[in-house]
Short mmCIF file of C-alpha atoms and ligand atoms in Angstrom, two decimals:
data_model
loop_
_atom_site.label_atom_id
_atom_site.label_comp_id
_atom_site.label_asym_id
_atom_site.label_seq_id
_atom_site.Cartn_x
_atom_site.Cartn_y
_atom_site.Cartn_z
CA MET A 1 74.88 94.65 122.32
CA GLU A 2 74.05 91.47 120.41
CA PHE A 3 77.67 90.23 120.15
CA LEU A 4 80.62 91.00 122.41
CA PRO A 5 83.81 91.57 120.43
CA LEU A 6 86.70 89.46 121.76
CA PHE A 7 89.99 88.75 120.00
CA HIS A 8 90.65 85.04 119.79
CA ASN A 9 94.15 83.60 120.13
CA LEU A 10 94.02 80.59 117.85
CA ARG A 11 97.74 79.93 117.50
CA GLY A 12 98.23 76.14 117.55
CA SER A 13 94.54 75.43 118.21
CA ARG A 14 92.56 73.02 116.07
CA VAL A 15 89.70 74.59 114.08
CA LEU A 16 87.18 72.55 112.13
CA VAL A 17 85.99 73.87 108.79
CA VAL A 18 83.11 71.93 107.26
CA GLY A 19 83.05 72.61 103.52
CA GLY A 20 85.53 72.43 100.67
CA GLY A 21 84.61 75.33 98.34
CA GLU A 22 85.30 79.03 97.84
CA ILE A 23 83.73 80.22 101.12
CA ALA A 24 85.55 77.60 103.15
CA LEU A 25 88.74 78.77 101.45
CA ARG A 26 88.15 82.40 102.40
CA LYS A 27 87.56 81.57 106.05
CA SER A 28 90.46 79.12 106.11
CA ARG A 29 92.85 81.80 104.86
CA LEU A 30 91.99 84.05 107.78
CA LEU A 31 92.22 81.21 110.24
CA ALA A 32 95.58 80.10 108.87
CA ASP A 33 96.83 83.71 109.13
CA ALA A 34 95.87 83.63 112.79
CA GLY A 35 97.96 80.44 113.20
CA ALA A 36 95.11 77.93 113.57
CA LEU A 37 95.58 74.24 112.74
CA LEU A 38 92.86 73.55 110.26
CA ARG A 39 90.79 70.40 109.90
CA VAL A 40 88.81 70.65 106.70
CA VAL A 41 86.08 68.09 106.13
CA ALA A 42 84.13 67.80 102.84
CA PRO A 43 83.40 65.18 100.18
CA GLN A 44 85.18 67.48 97.69
CA VAL A 45 87.94 69.88 98.50
CA GLU A 46 89.22 72.53 96.07
CA ASP A 47 92.91 72.35 95.23
CA GLN A 48 93.71 75.83 96.58
CA LEU A 49 92.09 74.99 99.91
CA ARG A 50 93.90 71.69 100.06
CA GLU A 51 97.25 73.41 99.46
CA LEU A 52 96.54 76.03 102.07
CA VAL A 53 95.59 73.52 104.74
CA GLN A 54 98.49 71.21 104.05
CA GLY A 55 100.92 74.13 103.80
CA SER A 56 99.89 75.37 107.25
CA GLY A 57 100.15 72.01 109.01
CA GLY A 58 96.47 71.11 108.99
CA GLU A 59 94.54 68.08 107.77
CA VAL A 60 92.06 67.51 104.95
CA ILE A 61 89.45 64.77 105.42
CA VAL A 62 87.67 63.89 102.20
CA ARG A 63 84.24 62.56 103.16
CA GLY A 64 80.97 63.77 104.65
CA TYR A 65 80.84 65.44 108.07
CA GLN A 66 80.60 63.34 111.22
CA GLU A 67 80.08 64.60 114.73
CA ALA A 68 83.37 63.11 115.84
CA ASP A 69 85.10 65.69 113.62
CA LEU A 70 84.45 68.18 116.40
CA ASP A 71 86.73 66.31 118.80
CA GLY A 72 89.58 68.47 120.01
CA CYS A 73 88.43 71.59 118.15
CA THR A 74 88.17 74.99 119.81
CA LEU A 75 86.21 76.66 117.05
CA ILE A 76 83.87 75.33 114.37
CA ILE A 77 83.07 76.85 110.99
CA ALA A 78 80.24 75.54 108.78
CA ALA A 79 80.76 76.77 105.25
CA THR A 80 78.73 74.47 103.06
CA ASP A 81 75.76 75.31 100.78
CA ASP A 82 73.66 72.62 102.47
CA GLU A 83 71.45 74.40 104.99
CA SER A 84 70.45 71.31 106.94
CA LEU A 85 74.07 70.21 107.25
CA ASN A 86 75.02 73.69 108.48
CA ALA A 87 72.23 73.53 111.04
CA GLN A 88 73.41 70.09 112.16
CA VAL A 89 77.00 71.29 112.63
CA SER A 90 75.75 74.30 114.56
CA SER A 91 73.60 72.30 116.94
CA ASP A 92 76.37 69.68 117.52
CA ALA A 93 78.83 72.44 118.35
CA LYS A 94 76.46 74.29 120.63
CA ARG A 95 75.63 71.10 122.52
CA ARG A 96 79.33 70.69 123.23
CA CYS A 97 79.65 74.40 124.14
CA VAL A 98 82.19 75.01 121.38
CA PRO A 99 81.93 78.37 119.55
CA VAL A 100 80.45 77.97 116.06
CA ASN A 101 80.13 80.17 113.00
CA VAL A 102 77.86 79.32 110.14
CA VAL A 103 78.60 81.43 107.10
CA ASP A 104 75.72 83.74 106.14
CA ALA A 105 73.40 82.39 108.84
CA PRO A 106 73.71 84.62 111.92
CA ALA A 107 70.88 82.80 113.71
CA LEU A 108 72.97 79.61 113.76
CA CYS A 109 76.13 81.33 115.02
CA SER A 110 77.48 81.73 118.49
CA VAL A 111 80.39 83.76 117.03
CA ILE A 112 80.60 85.86 113.89
CA PHE A 113 83.47 87.11 111.77
CA PRO A 114 83.85 90.87 111.81
CA ALA A 115 85.17 92.93 108.89
CA ILE A 116 88.84 93.40 109.70
CA VAL A 117 91.41 96.12 109.17
CA ASP A 118 94.70 94.33 109.76
CA ARG A 119 97.61 96.50 110.76
CA SER A 120 99.09 93.80 112.95
CA PRO A 121 99.72 94.02 115.80
CA LEU A 122 96.94 96.60 115.51
CA VAL A 123 93.70 94.96 114.41
CA ILE A 124 90.33 96.69 114.05
CA ALA A 125 87.17 94.68 113.86
CA VAL A 126 83.82 96.03 112.67
CA SER A 127 80.56 94.15 112.97
CA SER A 128 76.91 94.77 112.38
CA GLY A 129 75.98 91.60 114.27
CA GLY A 130 75.26 89.94 110.93
CA ASP A 131 72.43 92.39 110.15
CA ALA A 132 74.23 94.51 107.56
CA PRO A 133 77.56 92.92 106.60
CA VAL A 134 77.86 95.13 103.52
CA LEU A 135 77.65 98.24 105.70
CA ALA A 136 80.32 96.83 108.01
CA ARG A 137 82.54 96.23 104.98
CA LEU A 138 82.00 99.80 103.76
CA ILE A 139 82.99 101.15 107.17
CA ARG A 140 86.02 98.93 107.06
CA ALA A 141 86.94 100.38 103.66
CA LYS A 142 86.74 103.88 105.12
CA LEU A 143 88.94 102.90 108.00
CA GLU A 144 91.41 101.36 105.54
CA THR A 145 91.79 104.77 103.93
CA TRP A 146 92.21 106.59 107.24
CA ILE A 147 94.67 104.27 108.85
CA PRO A 148 97.86 104.02 106.83
CA SER A 149 99.51 100.66 106.46
CA THR A 150 102.47 101.92 108.48
CA TYR A 151 100.36 102.05 111.64
CA GLY A 152 101.30 98.42 112.23
CA GLN A 153 104.96 99.46 112.37
CA LEU A 154 104.06 102.21 114.82
CA ALA A 155 102.38 99.68 117.08
CA GLY A 156 105.44 97.43 116.63
CA LEU A 157 107.73 100.28 117.73
CA ALA A 158 105.61 100.84 120.82
CA ALA A 159 105.67 97.13 121.60
CA ARG A 160 109.47 97.08 121.60
CA PHE A 161 109.60 99.85 124.26
CA ARG A 162 106.55 98.86 126.25
CA ALA A 163 108.29 97.02 129.08
CA GLN A 164 110.97 99.72 129.44
CA VAL A 165 108.38 102.49 129.61
CA LYS A 166 106.38 100.50 132.16
CA GLY A 167 109.49 100.26 134.31
CA LEU A 168 110.11 103.99 133.99
CA TYR A 169 106.58 105.08 134.81
CA PRO A 170 104.86 102.76 137.28
CA ASP A 171 101.98 105.23 137.37
CA VAL A 172 99.42 104.44 134.69
CA GLN A 173 98.47 108.12 134.13
CA GLN A 174 102.05 109.04 133.43
CA ARG A 175 102.42 106.11 131.06
CA ARG A 176 99.31 107.13 129.20
CA ALA A 177 100.60 110.69 128.83
CA PHE A 178 103.92 109.37 127.60
CA TRP A 179 102.34 107.25 124.89
CA GLU A 180 99.89 109.97 123.86
CA GLU A 181 102.83 112.24 123.15
CA VAL A 182 104.54 109.50 121.19
CA PHE A 183 101.49 108.69 119.07
CA GLN A 184 100.55 112.28 118.33
CA GLY A 185 103.93 113.89 117.87
CA PRO A 186 107.04 113.78 115.74
CA ILE A 187 107.92 110.19 116.64
CA ALA A 188 104.71 108.88 115.08
CA ASP A 189 105.17 111.26 112.15
CA ARG A 190 108.54 109.80 111.34
CA GLN A 191 107.40 106.21 111.68
CA LEU A 192 104.33 106.79 109.50
CA ALA A 193 106.54 108.41 106.89
CA GLY A 194 108.56 105.18 106.72
CA GLN A 195 111.53 106.66 108.64
CA GLY A 196 111.59 103.91 111.27
CA ASP A 197 115.21 104.41 112.37
CA GLU A 198 114.66 108.11 113.02
CA ALA A 199 111.45 107.36 114.95
CA GLU A 200 113.30 104.85 117.08
CA ARG A 201 116.13 107.32 117.73
CA LEU A 202 113.66 109.96 118.91
CA LEU A 203 111.87 107.43 121.09
CA ILE A 204 115.15 106.36 122.73
CA GLU A 205 115.88 110.05 123.47
CA LYS A 206 112.46 110.43 124.98
CA VAL A 207 112.81 107.30 127.09
CA ASN A 208 116.17 108.60 128.31
CA GLY A 209 114.47 111.71 129.58
CA ALA A 210 115.57 114.23 127.00
CA PRO A 211 112.69 116.03 125.37
CA PRO A 212 113.20 114.88 121.79
CA TYR A 213 114.43 117.79 119.72
CA ALA A 214 112.45 117.83 116.56
CA PRO A 215 111.95 120.86 114.42
CA GLY A 216 108.71 120.98 112.60
CA GLU A 217 108.33 119.28 109.31
CA VAL A 218 107.21 120.27 105.85
CA TYR A 219 104.85 118.15 103.82
CA LEU A 220 105.08 118.94 100.15
CA VAL A 221 101.85 117.50 98.94
CA GLY A 222 100.35 117.14 95.47
CA ALA A 223 96.66 117.93 95.67
CA GLY A 224 95.84 116.62 92.19
CA PRO A 225 94.08 118.60 89.46
CA GLY A 226 90.88 119.49 91.30
CA ASP A 227 88.54 116.60 92.04
CA PRO A 228 89.06 115.82 95.78
CA ASP A 229 88.48 112.14 95.01
CA LEU A 230 91.86 112.12 93.31
CA LEU A 231 93.82 112.82 96.50
CA THR A 232 96.02 110.06 97.84
CA PHE A 233 95.44 108.55 101.26
CA ARG A 234 98.72 109.95 102.42
CA ALA A 235 97.89 113.44 101.21
CA LEU A 236 94.62 113.38 103.12
CA ARG A 237 96.24 112.16 106.32
CA LEU A 238 98.90 114.89 106.24
CA MET A 239 96.29 117.50 105.38
CA GLN A 240 94.44 116.51 108.50
CA GLN A 241 97.42 116.79 110.81
CA ALA A 242 99.26 119.89 109.56
CA ASP A 243 99.22 123.01 111.76
CA VAL A 244 99.55 125.48 108.91
CA VAL A 245 98.75 125.23 105.20
CA LEU A 246 100.44 127.23 102.42
CA TYR A 247 98.46 126.86 99.24
CA ASP A 248 98.25 128.53 95.88
CA ARG A 249 95.78 129.35 93.18
CA LEU A 250 95.53 125.89 91.69
CA VAL A 251 94.32 124.19 94.83
CA ALA A 252 90.56 123.70 94.54
CA PRO A 253 88.44 125.04 97.44
CA ALA A 254 86.85 121.61 97.91
CA ILE A 255 90.30 120.24 98.61
CA LEU A 256 91.23 122.99 101.03
CA GLU A 257 88.08 122.12 102.91
CA LEU A 258 89.57 118.74 103.76
CA CYS A 259 92.47 120.28 105.72
CA ARG A 260 92.32 120.26 109.51
CA ARG A 261 89.65 122.80 110.53
CA ASP A 262 91.80 124.75 112.95
CA ALA A 263 94.88 124.84 110.74
CA GLU A 264 96.17 128.28 109.83
CA ARG A 265 95.78 128.89 106.09
CA VAL A 266 98.22 131.03 104.15
CA TYR A 267 97.51 131.91 100.55
CA VAL A 268 100.68 132.27 98.52
CA GLY A 269 99.14 132.48 95.07
CA LYS A 270 98.21 135.79 93.61
CA ARG A 271 97.87 138.58 96.09
CA ARG A 272 95.47 141.48 95.77
CA ALA A 273 97.92 143.36 93.58
CA ASP A 274 97.86 140.27 91.33
CA HIS A 275 101.49 139.38 91.99
CA ALA A 276 102.31 135.89 93.15
CA VAL A 277 104.40 135.69 96.34
CA PRO A 278 107.96 135.38 95.03
CA GLN A 279 109.34 131.86 95.25
CA ASP A 280 112.20 132.76 97.56
CA GLN A 281 109.73 134.27 100.03
CA ILE A 282 107.69 131.09 100.01
CA ASN A 283 110.84 129.04 100.61
CA GLN A 284 111.76 131.27 103.52
CA GLN A 285 108.28 131.07 104.99
CA LEU A 286 108.42 127.28 104.93
CA VAL A 287 111.75 127.31 106.73
CA ASP A 288 110.60 129.83 109.36
CA LEU A 289 107.37 128.01 110.15
CA ALA A 290 109.10 124.64 110.43
CA LYS A 291 111.74 126.17 112.75
CA GLN A 292 108.92 127.24 115.06
CA GLY A 293 108.14 123.52 115.38
CA LYS A 294 105.09 123.60 113.15
CA ARG A 295 103.95 120.88 110.82
CA VAL A 296 103.68 122.78 107.58
CA LEU A 297 101.64 121.62 104.64
CA ARG A 298 102.74 122.99 101.29
CA LEU A 299 99.78 122.09 99.15
CA LYS A 300 100.26 122.23 95.41
CA GLY A 301 98.04 121.65 92.44
CA GLY A 302 98.69 118.41 90.57
CA ASP A 303 102.06 116.87 91.30
CA PRO A 304 104.64 118.94 93.20
CA PHE A 305 107.47 117.76 90.96
CA ILE A 306 105.78 118.54 87.66
CA PHE A 307 106.04 122.25 86.85
CA GLY A 308 105.46 122.81 90.56
CA ARG A 309 108.79 124.22 91.70
CA GLY A 310 108.73 121.56 94.42
CA GLY A 311 112.38 120.88 93.81
CA GLU A 312 113.38 124.42 94.70
CA GLU A 313 111.39 124.33 97.91
CA ILE A 314 112.89 121.13 99.24
CA GLU A 315 116.40 122.29 98.26
CA GLU A 316 115.97 125.17 100.67
CA LEU A 317 114.57 122.91 103.39
CA ALA A 318 117.44 120.47 102.98
CA ALA A 319 119.91 123.36 103.26
CA HIS A 320 118.39 124.24 106.64
CA GLY A 321 118.18 120.64 107.88
CA ILE A 322 114.39 120.68 108.00
CA PRO A 323 112.75 117.29 107.61
CA PHE A 324 110.26 117.03 104.76
CA GLN A 325 108.12 114.51 102.92
CA VAL A 326 107.01 114.72 99.33
CA VAL A 327 103.67 113.21 98.40
CA PRO A 328 103.03 112.79 94.68
CA GLY A 329 99.76 113.92 93.23
CA ILE A 330 97.89 113.22 90.04
CA THR A 331 99.29 115.66 87.54
CA ALA A 332 96.96 117.74 85.36
CA ALA A 333 97.88 115.70 82.27
CA SER A 334 96.75 112.41 83.79
CA GLY A 335 93.68 113.85 85.45
CA CYS A 336 92.44 115.94 82.52
CA ALA A 337 93.15 113.23 79.99
CA ALA A 338 91.22 110.64 82.01
CA TYR A 339 88.27 112.92 82.62
CA ALA A 340 88.14 114.07 79.00
CA GLY A 341 88.37 110.57 77.54
CA ILE A 342 91.71 111.04 75.80
CA PRO A 343 94.21 108.25 76.46
CA LEU A 344 97.64 109.88 76.36
CA THR A 345 99.25 106.91 74.70
CA HIS A 346 97.66 104.27 72.49
CA ARG A 347 99.19 101.41 70.50
CA ASP A 348 97.79 102.80 67.25
CA TYR A 349 98.18 106.53 67.83
CA ALA A 350 100.99 107.52 70.15
CA GLN A 351 103.99 105.69 71.52
CA SER A 352 105.12 108.50 73.74
CA VAL A 353 103.85 111.51 75.58
CA ARG A 354 105.64 114.71 76.55
CA PHE A 355 104.75 117.15 79.29
CA ILE A 356 105.92 120.57 78.15
CA THR A 357 105.80 124.00 79.68
CA GLY A 358 104.09 126.45 77.37
CA HIS A 359 105.47 129.33 79.36
CA LEU A 360 107.86 130.65 76.75
CA LYS A 361 110.69 132.64 78.23
CA ASP A 362 111.95 134.38 75.13
CA GLY A 363 109.30 134.05 72.53
CA THR A 364 109.85 131.32 70.02
CA SER A 365 113.31 129.94 70.52
CA ASP A 366 113.32 128.05 73.79
CA LEU A 367 111.44 124.87 72.96
CA PRO A 368 113.02 122.04 70.95
CA TRP A 369 110.40 122.34 68.21
CA ARG A 370 112.09 119.87 65.89
CA ASP A 371 111.73 117.12 68.54
CA LEU A 372 108.05 117.84 68.99
CA VAL A 373 106.76 117.30 65.50
CA GLY A 374 107.08 113.51 65.08
CA PRO A 375 103.62 112.13 64.27
CA SER A 376 103.17 109.42 66.87
CA GLN A 377 103.72 111.40 70.02
CA THR A 378 101.29 113.21 72.26
CA LEU A 379 102.21 116.69 73.45
CA VAL A 380 100.74 118.08 76.61
CA PHE A 381 101.28 121.80 77.22
CA TYR A 382 101.01 123.14 80.74
CA MET A 383 100.62 126.94 81.10
CA GLY A 384 100.14 127.09 77.35
CA LEU A 385 97.31 129.57 76.86
CA ILE A 386 99.26 132.79 76.50
CA GLY A 387 101.89 131.33 74.22
CA LEU A 388 99.38 129.24 72.25
CA PRO A 389 99.49 131.18 68.95
CA ILE A 390 103.31 130.87 68.92
CA ILE A 391 103.22 127.20 69.94
CA CYS A 392 100.80 126.31 67.14
CA GLU A 393 102.66 128.38 64.56
CA GLN A 394 106.04 126.88 65.45
CA LEU A 395 104.80 123.27 65.52
CA ILE A 396 103.25 123.67 62.07
CA LYS A 397 106.28 125.53 60.76
CA HIS A 398 108.56 122.69 61.93
CA GLY A 399 106.43 120.05 60.25
CA ARG A 400 103.57 118.93 62.50
CA SER A 401 100.47 118.76 60.38
CA ALA A 402 98.03 121.66 60.80
CA ASP A 403 95.24 119.04 60.93
CA THR A 404 96.67 117.30 63.97
CA PRO A 405 93.81 116.75 66.41
CA ALA A 406 94.07 118.92 69.51
CA ALA A 407 92.11 119.59 72.70
CA LEU A 408 91.75 122.31 75.27
CA ILE A 409 90.71 121.21 78.74
CA GLN A 410 89.78 123.96 81.15
CA GLN A 411 89.53 123.25 84.89
CA GLY A 412 89.84 119.56 84.22
CA THR A 413 88.38 117.03 86.68
CA THR A 414 86.31 119.70 88.43
CA SER A 415 82.57 120.21 88.01
CA ASN A 416 83.44 123.22 85.81
CA GLN A 417 85.47 121.16 83.35
CA ARG A 418 85.13 122.33 79.74
CA VAL A 419 86.63 120.45 76.80
CA PHE A 420 87.01 121.73 73.26
CA THR A 421 88.46 119.70 70.42
CA GLY A 422 89.61 120.75 66.96
CA THR A 423 92.89 120.88 65.08
CA LEU A 424 96.29 122.32 65.83
CA ALA A 425 95.72 125.22 63.42
CA ASP A 426 92.38 125.96 65.05
CA LEU A 427 93.44 126.19 68.69
CA PRO A 428 94.00 129.97 69.01
CA ARG A 429 90.63 130.67 67.39
CA MET A 430 88.93 128.18 69.74
CA VAL A 431 90.42 129.94 72.76
CA ALA A 432 89.02 133.28 71.66
CA GLU A 433 85.67 131.92 70.57
CA HIS A 434 84.93 130.00 73.75
CA GLU A 435 86.65 132.44 76.11
CA VAL A 436 88.90 129.76 77.47
CA HIS A 437 90.91 130.76 80.50
CA ALA A 438 93.43 129.31 82.94
CA PRO A 439 93.95 126.72 84.21
CA THR A 440 93.80 125.03 80.86
CA LEU A 441 95.74 122.11 79.49
CA VAL A 442 96.49 121.73 75.80
CA ILE A 443 96.76 118.28 74.30
CA VAL A 444 98.06 117.87 70.75
CA GLY A 445 98.15 114.51 69.02
CA GLU A 446 96.23 111.85 67.18
CA VAL A 447 94.98 110.38 70.47
CA VAL A 448 92.51 113.25 70.71
CA VAL A 449 90.26 111.56 68.11
CA LEU A 450 89.71 108.78 70.60
CA ARG A 451 87.44 111.07 72.58
CA GLU A 452 84.95 110.95 69.70
CA LYS A 453 85.52 107.28 69.15
CA LEU A 454 84.87 106.50 72.81
CA LYS A 455 81.74 108.68 72.56
CA TRP A 456 82.94 110.50 75.64
CA PHE A 457 80.70 113.11 77.13
CA GLU A 458 81.09 115.51 80.02
CA GLY A 459 80.13 113.91 83.29
CA ALA A 460 81.09 110.44 82.06
CA GLN A 461 83.37 110.09 85.07
CA SER A 462 80.77 110.96 87.60
CA GLN A 463 78.40 108.39 86.13
CA VAL A 464 80.85 105.53 86.42
N1 LIG B 1 102.04 120.86 89.28
C1 LIG B 1 100.89 120.97 88.43
C2 LIG B 1 101.14 121.90 87.26
C3 LIG B 1 101.42 123.32 87.65
S1 LIG B 1 101.64 124.37 86.23
C4 LIG B 1 100.49 119.58 87.94
O1 LIG B 1 101.23 118.60 88.14
O2 LIG B 1 99.39 119.48 87.39
C5 LIG B 1 100.04 125.06 86.04
C6 LIG B 1 99.38 124.53 84.80
O3 LIG B 1 98.88 123.23 84.99
C7 LIG B 1 98.18 125.32 84.37
O4 LIG B 1 98.56 126.48 83.64
C8 LIG B 1 97.44 124.35 83.49
O5 LIG B 1 98.04 124.28 82.22
C9 LIG B 1 97.72 123.05 84.19
N2 LIG B 1 96.61 122.66 85.06
C10 LIG B 1 96.69 122.43 86.39
N3 LIG B 1 95.49 122.03 86.85
C11 LIG B 1 94.66 121.99 85.81
C12 LIG B 1 93.28 121.64 85.65
N4 LIG B 1 92.53 121.24 86.67
N5 LIG B 1 92.76 121.70 84.41
C13 LIG B 1 93.51 122.11 83.36
N6 LIG B 1 94.80 122.43 83.46
C14 LIG B 1 95.37 122.39 84.66
#
């Protein structure tokens, strides 16, 4: 191991930063965050750096570096673009046995800055010993996505009970078991979901000896339109901790793959007989599984609250007192539009956009056709394939021009995405000609011409 990671308590300690530019500013910000008293020395000091130093109780010395600047300092940073000056600062510091960091010159350093994930009081440091700082930063970025920002609050909760738990369990093994249960069970779940008061209540119960009663929980999670890259961090985290997953037809296999390996998977889309599991049975299943203490993931295509019947499911959960979380997802309209190069609104073409169900209950009468025909609005039809001939006919009949640009996007955002553009009058013919099938989104409006204008082509997203 080239460098030993240690965490340095700098609160109230004097730290010398030699340099007055952008790099010195970056390092100074970190040091100020850690409570250091800065001494910045440079012939020229940028305004932002000056403000930072003065605002955090430090001092700015506007002149060239002198060895005496090291006096009283517990850490030295050389952040100038003058290599010989950096080397000078390094050797002065080393002679005095004071730790020194020279930015971008590992050979001159006795200490180096790691890439940091800050979930204070939880802090993770990653270092490549200066050999591959970009790699260390990439690993940090991965950790950032895995470790939700609320982890800091979880550590804070533990800190508040630490002494009490130590008093309760003098034996270190017992203490470890206690905290493992806290960090892997319902208490952590609540805290990470932002329900700090409930987490604290459960922890108090646990400290008082009662096994905390917690039924399972249901996570109603939007899986987005297909591309796994469009999942949210929170969705991914819950997918990896759920015990059982209920998913339907719209959830892409690549997304299902990201669920915890040993989680039980229950398909509630179309069954063999081609009938979807009735909604009330799904609701009941969610309630039953949660009552068994399971963490249940209800994974839905797109966003659970947009034509996803998510509202009905949580109503049932609420009626049974089952805790739940709802995680929004990218809805098909946003995903498909972005991946097909069709901005849903545009100053020159559309001032509003409507998401409409194309699932017509009683033929022609149940959509407010008159409201849908204004020229500067974009219409997005979900589930619109079967009713498409009626939709097109009614829109034209109520006054939307037959030439209005329109698009069909099949399996948007996936590697099988297909996009066809034409006019409103043309749509039914296009469906037949290209054998378009579900899931397909229909976009009607002048914004569709932007796809041509932007010279969009399939795969444009993956090339970005
Ligand atoms: N809750 C989902 C919508 C469910 S309704 C969401 O927010 O996206 C189902 C309809 O959504 C499908 O009939 C289709 O019109 C549309 N849809 C969902 N995913 C799609 C995709 N990847 N490509 C095209 N249309 C999609």
